[in-house]
Structures are given as C-alpha cells and as structure tokens.
PDB file of C-alpha atoms in Angstrom:
ATOM      1  CA  ASP A   1      73.057 -81.364 -32.839  1.00  0.00           C
ATOM      2  CA  ILE A   2      73.004 -77.833 -31.777  1.00  0.00           C
ATOM      3  CA  VAL A   3      74.006 -75.553 -34.452  1.00  0.00           C
ATOM      4  CA  MET A   4      75.619 -72.198 -33.308  1.00  0.00           C
ATOM      5  CA  THR A   5      75.565 -69.419 -35.678  1.00  0.00           C
ATOM      6  CA  GLN A   6      77.572 -66.120 -35.190  1.00  0.00           C
ATOM      7  CA  SER A   7      77.065 -62.921 -36.775  1.00  0.00           C
ATOM      8  CA  PRO A   8      78.840 -60.999 -38.266  1.00  0.00           C
ATOM      9  CA  ASP A   9      81.713 -63.199 -39.415  1.00  0.00           C
ATOM     10  CA  SER A  10      84.016 -60.212 -39.267  1.00  0.00           C
ATOM     11  CA  LEU A  11      83.835 -56.885 -37.555  1.00  0.00           C
ATOM     12  CA  ALA A  12      85.962 -53.540 -37.576  1.00  0.00           C
ATOM     13  CA  VAL A  13      85.547 -51.322 -34.821  1.00  0.00           C
ATOM     14  CA  SER A  14      87.284 -48.029 -33.815  1.00  0.00           C
ATOM     15  CA  LEU A  15      89.408 -47.790 -30.644  1.00  0.00           C
ATOM     16  CA  GLY A  16      87.241 -46.739 -27.846  1.00  0.00           C
ATOM     17  CA  GLU A  17      83.974 -47.660 -29.503  1.00  0.00           C
ATOM     18  CA  ARG A  18      81.584 -50.616 -28.831  1.00  0.00           C
ATOM     19  CA  ALA A  19      81.676 -53.993 -30.593  1.00  0.00           C
ATOM     20  CA  THR A  20      78.728 -56.226 -30.616  1.00  0.00           C
ATOM     21  CA  ILE A  21      78.848 -59.931 -31.542  1.00  0.00           C
ATOM     22  CA  ASN A  22      75.784 -62.111 -31.883  1.00  0.00           C
ATOM     23  CA  CYS A  23      75.247 -65.816 -31.417  1.00  0.00           C
ATOM     24  CA  LYS A  24      72.129 -67.850 -32.212  1.00  0.00           C
ATOM     25  CA  SER A  25      71.690 -71.545 -31.202  1.00  0.00           C
ATOM     26  CA  SER A  26      69.275 -73.956 -33.375  1.00  0.00           C
ATOM     27  CA  GLN A  27      67.587 -74.988 -30.171  1.00  0.00           C
ATOM     28  CA  SER A  28      67.261 -73.317 -26.604  1.00  0.00           C
ATOM     29  CA  VAL A  29      70.276 -73.769 -24.389  1.00  0.00           C
ATOM     30  CA  LEU A  30      68.362 -72.739 -21.229  1.00  0.00           C
ATOM     31  CA  HIS A  31      68.173 -75.572 -18.908  1.00  0.00           C
ATOM     32  CA  SER A  32      64.794 -75.760 -17.103  1.00  0.00           C
ATOM     33  CA  SER A  33      66.119 -77.298 -13.953  1.00  0.00           C
ATOM     34  CA  ASN A  34      68.303 -74.487 -13.082  1.00  0.00           C
ATOM     35  CA  THR A  35      67.347 -71.661 -15.401  1.00  0.00           C
ATOM     36  CA  LYS A  36      70.952 -71.324 -16.529  1.00  0.00           C
ATOM     37  CA  ASN A  37      71.836 -70.797 -20.142  1.00  0.00           C
ATOM     38  CA  TYR A  38      74.646 -73.302 -21.165  1.00  0.00           C
ATOM     39  CA  LEU A  39      76.468 -70.683 -23.262  1.00  0.00           C
ATOM     40  CA  ALA A  40      80.116 -69.634 -23.003  1.00  0.00           C
ATOM     41  CA  TRP A  41      82.261 -67.041 -24.966  1.00  0.00           C
ATOM     42  CA  TYR A  42      85.915 -67.311 -25.703  1.00  0.00           C
ATOM     43  CA  GLN A  43      88.627 -65.181 -27.173  1.00  0.00           C
ATOM     44  CA  GLN A  44      91.334 -66.509 -29.217  1.00  0.00           C
ATOM     45  CA  LYS A  45      94.444 -64.539 -30.332  1.00  0.00           C
ATOM     46  CA  PRO A  46      96.950 -65.744 -32.991  1.00  0.00           C
ATOM     47  CA  GLY A  47      98.893 -68.694 -32.068  1.00  0.00           C
ATOM     48  CA  GLN A  48      97.089 -69.020 -28.582  1.00  0.00           C
ATOM     49  CA  PRO A  49      94.617 -71.385 -27.219  1.00  0.00           C
ATOM     50  CA  PRO A  50      90.976 -70.025 -26.709  1.00  0.00           C
ATOM     51  CA  LYS A  51      90.760 -68.074 -23.554  1.00  0.00           C
ATOM     52  CA  LEU A  52      87.327 -68.302 -21.392  1.00  0.00           C
ATOM     53  CA  LEU A  53      85.618 -64.879 -21.197  1.00  0.00           C
ATOM     54  CA  ILE A  54      81.952 -65.417 -20.179  1.00  0.00           C
ATOM     55  CA  TYR A  55      80.126 -68.550 -18.885  1.00  0.00           C
ATOM     56  CA  TRP A  56      76.401 -69.053 -18.024  1.00  0.00           C
ATOM     57  CA  ALA A  57      75.795 -66.626 -20.827  1.00  0.00           C
ATOM     58  CA  SER A  58      76.442 -63.597 -18.739  1.00  0.00           C
ATOM     59  CA  MET A  59      78.977 -64.450 -15.950  1.00  0.00           C
ATOM     60  CA  ARG A  60      82.435 -62.792 -16.505  1.00  0.00           C
ATOM     61  CA  GLU A  61      85.310 -64.980 -15.718  1.00  0.00           C
ATOM     62  CA  SER A  62      87.856 -63.936 -13.080  1.00  0.00           C
ATOM     63  CA  GLY A  63      90.287 -61.555 -14.390  1.00  0.00           C
ATOM     64  CA  VAL A  64      88.421 -60.606 -17.493  1.00  0.00           C
ATOM     65  CA  PRO A  65      87.998 -56.768 -17.928  1.00  0.00           C
ATOM     66  CA  ASP A  66      84.500 -55.371 -17.272  1.00  0.00           C
ATOM     67  CA  ARG A  67      84.384 -54.154 -20.536  1.00  0.00           C
ATOM     68  CA  PHE A  68      83.398 -57.534 -21.687  1.00  0.00           C
ATOM     69  CA  SER A  69      79.719 -58.504 -21.006  1.00  0.00           C
ATOM     70  CA  GLY A  70      77.398 -61.270 -22.157  1.00  0.00           C
ATOM     71  CA  SER A  71      73.576 -61.263 -22.409  1.00  0.00           C
ATOM     72  CA  GLY A  72      70.732 -63.181 -23.715  1.00  0.00           C
ATOM     73  CA  SER A  73      68.651 -66.307 -23.049  1.00  0.00           C
ATOM     74  CA  GLY A  74      67.219 -69.294 -24.815  1.00  0.00           C
ATOM     75  CA  THR A  75      68.591 -69.174 -28.327  1.00  0.00           C
ATOM     76  CA  ASP A  76      69.948 -65.475 -28.895  1.00  0.00           C
ATOM     77  CA  PHE A  77      73.012 -64.206 -27.313  1.00  0.00           C
ATOM     78  CA  THR A  78      75.229 -61.238 -27.520  1.00  0.00           C
ATOM     79  CA  LEU A  79      78.872 -60.546 -26.463  1.00  0.00           C
ATOM     80  CA  THR A  80      79.395 -56.716 -26.078  1.00  0.00           C
ATOM     81  CA  ILE A  81      82.911 -55.212 -25.739  1.00  0.00           C
ATOM     82  CA  THR A  82      82.656 -51.569 -24.601  1.00  0.00           C
ATOM     83  CA  SER A  83      85.446 -49.110 -25.227  1.00  0.00           C
ATOM     84  CA  LEU A  84      87.600 -51.362 -27.585  1.00  0.00           C
ATOM     85  CA  GLN A  85      91.180 -51.597 -26.682  1.00  0.00           C
ATOM     86  CA  ALA A  86      94.012 -52.573 -29.223  1.00  0.00           C
ATOM     87  CA  GLU A  87      94.470 -55.961 -27.216  1.00  0.00           C
ATOM     88  CA  ASP A  88      90.923 -56.910 -28.010  1.00  0.00           C
ATOM     89  CA  VAL A  89      91.790 -57.813 -31.546  1.00  0.00           C
ATOM     90  CA  ALA A  90      90.979 -61.617 -31.689  1.00  0.00           C
ATOM     91  CA  VAL A  91      88.646 -64.193 -32.918  1.00  0.00           C
ATOM     92  CA  TYR A  92      85.630 -64.662 -30.666  1.00  0.00           C
ATOM     93  CA  TYR A  93      83.694 -67.969 -30.401  1.00  0.00           C
ATOM     94  CA  CYS A  94      80.445 -68.725 -28.635  1.00  0.00           C
ATOM     95  CA  GLN A  95      80.024 -72.391 -27.498  1.00  0.00           C
ATOM     96  CA  GLN A  96      76.982 -74.417 -26.078  1.00  0.00           C
ATOM     97  CA  TYR A  97      77.803 -76.942 -23.253  1.00  0.00           C
ATOM     98  CA  TYR A  98      74.023 -77.928 -23.017  1.00  0.00           C
ATOM     99  CA  SER A  99      74.342 -81.106 -24.819  1.00  0.00           C
ATOM    100  CA  THR A 100      76.784 -83.411 -26.543  1.00  0.00           C
ATOM    101  CA  PRO A 101      78.169 -83.018 -29.160  1.00  0.00           C
ATOM    102  CA  ILE A 102      79.565 -79.658 -27.825  1.00  0.00           C
ATOM    103  CA  THR A 103      79.386 -77.113 -30.583  1.00  0.00           C
ATOM    104  CA  PHE A 104      80.983 -73.791 -31.340  1.00  0.00           C
ATOM    105  CA  GLY A 105      80.035 -70.815 -33.518  1.00  0.00           C
ATOM    106  CA  GLN A 106      82.129 -70.293 -36.572  1.00  0.00           C
ATOM    107  CA  GLY A 107      83.906 -67.406 -34.917  1.00  0.00           C
ATOM    108  CA  THR A 108      83.844 -63.625 -35.395  1.00  0.00           C
ATOM    109  CA  ARG A 109      87.088 -61.967 -36.376  1.00  0.00           C
ATOM    110  CA  LEU A 110      87.332 -58.415 -34.505  1.00  0.00           C
ATOM    111  CA  GLU A 111      89.605 -55.871 -35.982  1.00  0.00           C
ATOM    112  CA  ILE A 112      90.457 -52.252 -35.386  1.00  0.00           C
TER     113      ILE A 112
ATOM    114  CA  GLN B   1     100.067 -73.083 -11.690  1.00  0.00           C
ATOM    115  CA  VAL B   2      97.242 -74.538 -13.522  1.00  0.00           C
ATOM    116  CA  GLN B   3      98.641 -76.053 -16.656  1.00  0.00           C
ATOM    117  CA  LEU B   4      97.820 -78.622 -19.527  1.00  0.00           C
ATOM    118  CA  VAL B   5     100.575 -79.546 -21.841  1.00  0.00           C
ATOM    119  CA  GLU B   6      99.967 -81.615 -24.924  1.00  0.00           C
ATOM    120  CA  SER B   7     102.470 -83.752 -26.844  1.00  0.00           C
ATOM    121  CA  GLY B   8     102.859 -86.452 -29.477  1.00  0.00           C
ATOM    122  CA  GLY B   9     101.887 -84.419 -32.383  1.00  0.00           C
ATOM    123  CA  GLY B  10     103.747 -84.543 -35.669  1.00  0.00           C
ATOM    124  CA  VAL B  11     103.631 -85.530 -39.421  1.00  0.00           C
ATOM    125  CA  VAL B  12     102.095 -88.841 -40.215  1.00  0.00           C
ATOM    126  CA  GLN B  13     101.009 -90.475 -43.405  1.00  0.00           C
ATOM    127  CA  PRO B  14      97.396 -91.104 -44.183  1.00  0.00           C
ATOM    128  CA  GLY B  15      95.978 -94.405 -42.621  1.00  0.00           C
ATOM    129  CA  ARG B  16      98.665 -94.390 -39.831  1.00  0.00           C
ATOM    130  CA  SER B  17      98.129 -93.799 -36.107  1.00  0.00           C
ATOM    131  CA  LEU B  18      99.300 -91.183 -33.521  1.00  0.00           C
ATOM    132  CA  ARG B  19      98.852 -91.097 -29.717  1.00  0.00           C
ATOM    133  CA  LEU B  20      98.391 -87.694 -28.151  1.00  0.00           C
ATOM    134  CA  SER B  21      99.119 -86.925 -24.525  1.00  0.00           C
ATOM    135  CA  CYS B  22      97.945 -84.136 -22.311  1.00  0.00           C
ATOM    136  CA  ALA B  23      99.736 -83.778 -18.868  1.00  0.00           C
ATOM    137  CA  ALA B  24      97.876 -81.791 -16.212  1.00  0.00           C
ATOM    138  CA  SER B  25      99.117 -79.989 -13.102  1.00  0.00           C
ATOM    139  CA  GLY B  26      97.961 -77.449 -10.576  1.00  0.00           C
ATOM    140  CA  PHE B  27      94.512 -78.671 -10.304  1.00  0.00           C
ATOM    141  CA  THR B  28      92.602 -81.852  -9.287  1.00  0.00           C
ATOM    142  CA  PHE B  29      92.652 -83.547 -12.586  1.00  0.00           C
ATOM    143  CA  SER B  30      90.484 -86.352 -11.373  1.00  0.00           C
ATOM    144  CA  SER B  31      87.577 -84.043 -10.679  1.00  0.00           C
ATOM    145  CA  TYR B  32      87.448 -82.680 -14.357  1.00  0.00           C
ATOM    146  CA  GLY B  33      85.821 -84.007 -17.382  1.00  0.00           C
ATOM    147  CA  MET B  34      88.454 -83.699 -20.163  1.00  0.00           C
ATOM    148  CA  HIS B  35      87.924 -82.828 -23.807  1.00  0.00           C
ATOM    149  CA  TRP B  36      89.904 -82.755 -27.143  1.00  0.00           C
ATOM    150  CA  VAL B  37      89.231 -79.817 -29.255  1.00  0.00           C
ATOM    151  CA  ARG B  38      90.821 -79.356 -32.683  1.00  0.00           C
ATOM    152  CA  GLN B  39      91.376 -76.390 -35.029  1.00  0.00           C
ATOM    153  CA  ALA B  40      92.308 -76.957 -38.695  1.00  0.00           C
ATOM    154  CA  PRO B  41      94.758 -74.441 -40.092  1.00  0.00           C
ATOM    155  CA  GLY B  42      92.705 -71.016 -40.518  1.00  0.00           C
ATOM    156  CA  LYS B  43      89.682 -72.608 -39.367  1.00  0.00           C
ATOM    157  CA  GLY B  44      87.406 -72.649 -36.339  1.00  0.00           C
ATOM    158  CA  LEU B  45      87.070 -74.803 -33.157  1.00  0.00           C
ATOM    159  CA  GLU B  46      85.703 -78.390 -33.554  1.00  0.00           C
ATOM    160  CA  TRP B  47      85.041 -80.558 -30.489  1.00  0.00           C
ATOM    161  CA  VAL B  48      86.365 -84.037 -30.715  1.00  0.00           C
ATOM    162  CA  ALA B  49      85.791 -86.160 -27.709  1.00  0.00           C
ATOM    163  CA  VAL B  50      85.048 -86.098 -24.082  1.00  0.00           C
ATOM    164  CA  ILE B  51      85.873 -88.469 -21.107  1.00  0.00           C
ATOM    165  CA  TRP B  52      84.065 -88.121 -17.753  1.00  0.00           C
ATOM    166  CA  TYR B  53      86.162 -87.387 -14.585  1.00  0.00           C
ATOM    167  CA  ASP B  54      86.259 -91.121 -13.699  1.00  0.00           C
ATOM    168  CA  GLY B  55      86.463 -92.376 -17.203  1.00  0.00           C
ATOM    169  CA  SER B  56      83.115 -93.984 -17.006  1.00  0.00           C
ATOM    170  CA  ASN B  57      81.692 -92.330 -19.956  1.00  0.00           C
ATOM    171  CA  LYS B  58      83.132 -91.277 -23.348  1.00  0.00           C
ATOM    172  CA  TYR B  59      81.582 -89.548 -26.400  1.00  0.00           C
ATOM    173  CA  TYR B  60      82.996 -88.544 -29.737  1.00  0.00           C
ATOM    174  CA  ALA B  61      82.165 -86.376 -32.651  1.00  0.00           C
ATOM    175  CA  ASP B  62      80.774 -88.172 -35.587  1.00  0.00           C
ATOM    176  CA  SER B  63      83.797 -87.343 -37.731  1.00  0.00           C
ATOM    177  CA  VAL B  64      86.264 -89.366 -35.546  1.00  0.00           C
ATOM    178  CA  LYS B  65      83.877 -91.994 -34.136  1.00  0.00           C
ATOM    179  CA  GLY B  66      85.284 -95.541 -34.510  1.00  0.00           C
ATOM    180  CA  ARG B  67      88.790 -94.074 -35.351  1.00  0.00           C
ATOM    181  CA  PHE B  68      89.744 -92.152 -32.237  1.00  0.00           C
ATOM    182  CA  THR B  69      89.819 -93.263 -28.543  1.00  0.00           C
ATOM    183  CA  ILE B  70      90.019 -91.046 -25.553  1.00  0.00           C
ATOM    184  CA  SER B  71      91.324 -92.300 -22.346  1.00  0.00           C
ATOM    185  CA  ARG B  72      92.815 -91.110 -19.075  1.00  0.00           C
ATOM    186  CA  ASP B  73      95.081 -91.978 -16.232  1.00  0.00           C
ATOM    187  CA  ASN B  74      94.203 -90.274 -13.148  1.00  0.00           C
ATOM    188  CA  SER B  75      97.031 -91.774 -11.274  1.00  0.00           C
ATOM    189  CA  LYS B  76      99.384 -89.887 -13.554  1.00  0.00           C
ATOM    190  CA  ASN B  77      97.258 -86.774 -14.334  1.00  0.00           C
ATOM    191  CA  THR B  78      97.290 -87.603 -17.950  1.00  0.00           C
ATOM    192  CA  LEU B  79      94.841 -87.568 -20.846  1.00  0.00           C
ATOM    193  CA  PHE B  80      95.360 -89.399 -24.033  1.00  0.00           C
ATOM    194  CA  LEU B  81      93.808 -89.490 -27.544  1.00  0.00           C
ATOM    195  CA  GLN B  82      94.480 -92.499 -29.639  1.00  0.00           C
ATOM    196  CA  MET B  83      94.007 -91.598 -33.348  1.00  0.00           C
ATOM    197  CA  ASN B  84      93.934 -94.401 -35.914  1.00  0.00           C
ATOM    198  CA  SER B  85      93.149 -94.502 -39.566  1.00  0.00           C
ATOM    199  CA  LEU B  86      94.190 -90.851 -39.981  1.00  0.00           C
ATOM    200  CA  ARG B  87      93.036 -88.832 -42.757  1.00  0.00           C
ATOM    201  CA  ALA B  88      94.120 -85.452 -44.377  1.00  0.00           C
ATOM    202  CA  ASP B  89      91.139 -83.665 -42.908  1.00  0.00           C
ATOM    203  CA  ASP B  90      92.330 -84.574 -39.469  1.00  0.00           C
ATOM    204  CA  THR B  91      95.258 -82.199 -39.827  1.00  0.00           C
ATOM    205  CA  ALA B  92      94.723 -79.564 -37.074  1.00  0.00           C
ATOM    206  CA  VAL B  93      96.105 -78.294 -33.842  1.00  0.00           C
ATOM    207  CA  TYR B  94      94.789 -80.501 -31.078  1.00  0.00           C
ATOM    208  CA  TYR B  95      93.807 -78.913 -27.595  1.00  0.00           C
ATOM    209  CA  CYS B  96      92.937 -80.619 -24.520  1.00  0.00           C
ATOM    210  CA  ALA B  97      90.732 -78.649 -22.195  1.00  0.00           C
ATOM    211  CA  GLY B  98      89.201 -79.432 -18.862  1.00  0.00           C
ATOM    212  CA  ALA B  99      85.574 -78.981 -17.723  1.00  0.00           C
ATOM    213  CA  LEU B 100      83.930 -79.272 -14.260  1.00  0.00           C
ATOM    214  CA  GLY B 101      80.908 -81.402 -14.884  1.00  0.00           C
ATOM    215  CA  ASP B 102      78.673 -80.272 -17.841  1.00  0.00           C
ATOM    216  CA  MET B 103      80.296 -76.856 -17.952  1.00  0.00           C
ATOM    217  CA  TRP B 104      82.507 -74.484 -19.900  1.00  0.00           C
ATOM    218  CA  PHE B 105      86.094 -75.430 -20.890  1.00  0.00           C
ATOM    219  CA  ASP B 106      88.774 -73.919 -18.696  1.00  0.00           C
ATOM    220  CA  PRO B 107      91.759 -74.614 -18.579  1.00  0.00           C
ATOM    221  CA  TRP B 108      93.151 -75.256 -21.999  1.00  0.00           C
ATOM    222  CA  GLY B 109      96.463 -76.555 -23.282  1.00  0.00           C
ATOM    223  CA  GLN B 110      98.568 -74.808 -25.768  1.00  0.00           C
ATOM    224  CA  GLY B 111      97.921 -77.269 -28.334  1.00  0.00           C
ATOM    225  CA  THR B 112      99.857 -79.735 -30.602  1.00  0.00           C
ATOM    226  CA  LEU B 113      99.941 -79.876 -34.338  1.00  0.00           C
ATOM    227  CA  VAL B 114      99.021 -82.935 -36.047  1.00  0.00           C
ATOM    228  CA  ALA B 115      99.657 -83.063 -39.976  1.00  0.00           C
ATOM    229  CA  VAL B 116      98.626 -85.931 -42.085  1.00  0.00           C
ATOM    230  CA  SER B 117     100.158 -85.853 -45.336  1.00  0.00           C
ATOM    231  CA  SER B 118     101.876 -88.322 -47.783  1.00  0.00           C
TER     232      SER B 118
END
C-alpha cells in the first residue's frame, strides 16, 4: 500500500498570508506511461463532504479560486494557498489514485 | 445538477448487517467507477471499496474484505454497500464518490452515518 504522509498536522496562518501543506508518498505516483502524477488535493469543511481542489498534482478543478495551486512530482507534493481567506479554514487531504487501495493523507487542519 | 444521495445509515448492533444505497443523478452513472469512503468521528478519510463502471471488478480495503460487498445497478443509477458482521470500528460517515476511470473522486455524496453500538 502507498502511505501518504502530510505535514504539518495543523497550521495557523494570518489572513492574506500564504499557507503551504506538504504531502509525501511512500512510493512514486508518477505514471511512466503518461508522465502524470496520480495525486489529488481535497478541502473538507465541517459537516461537508470533501471537495476536489487539484488533480494530476497541479491541475486546478473548475471553479476553484486561483489562490490554490499544487506542485510536485514523484513522491513530494505541495498545496499552496496564497492570500488566505477566512473561508479557507478547513481540513486538507492529499490522495493518491495511482494504485488500489486508494489512500489519503491524514489531513492538515488549517486555521486562521 | 450532479448529485449523489446516500441512504440506509443508522444505529445497528455489533454483528448485525446494514445496506447502504447511493442514488446518482445529473451525470452518466454507467461511465463512472464508484467508490465508498468512510470517515470515523473526528478522523480522516478511509477508502473502503470500488466497483468499476460496468461492475466487472471490485476491490476492498483489508479492513472490510470478506464482510462488505459493493454492487451497482446501472439501470437504476444506484450504488450499494452491503455491510455484514458490523463492528464498533465501522462507525463512520460513509460517502459514495464517483471517479472516471483511474482518476480523482468527483462527485461526492453528502454522506450517511453508520453507528455500531450495543
């Protein structure tokens, strides 16, 4: 199984500042056949299901504000939120969909 | 609009069974692989099971293998999860989610709570 490890577990950032969340996989999620990283990021607010933010490690889902960006390749990935807004308070999860079982990071709680 | 609606959750005693349903609308259900993901109270996301778009393949997390069965009815745009021999550590909100091929999960349902308690 691919183990996904996020850091930090929690993060407090001031409004308007940058938040950076890291995700490391225990093995590469870069598929050699298409050179795509099988890595997604989700945002979950209390009482709500997860919401897709980023797929293929760096592709922003339609409707997601451009202050959210994803980067990285292979085993090391980053979700960056520039100019933090109050509505960004949530738990963020990375997920690998490279192989079954699908696995998620443990989550990073982002606070203001 | 695109929608997944889970139902069938509730309080059940250890060792008993429960069947969850997930009704899909607003997208081509028969083209999507469908997953169940659960979230224990205050905890993170745990993938449970997947069924391919045509029902030809199914895979399970080790924690539920042999106890849970995923199935689908494409004629009724509905996904199911039969849960047998339930244990206290199966207590969670269960989400259904769709994925096109081997891809990310979108859409997600709102979830249904399963509480296993005597």
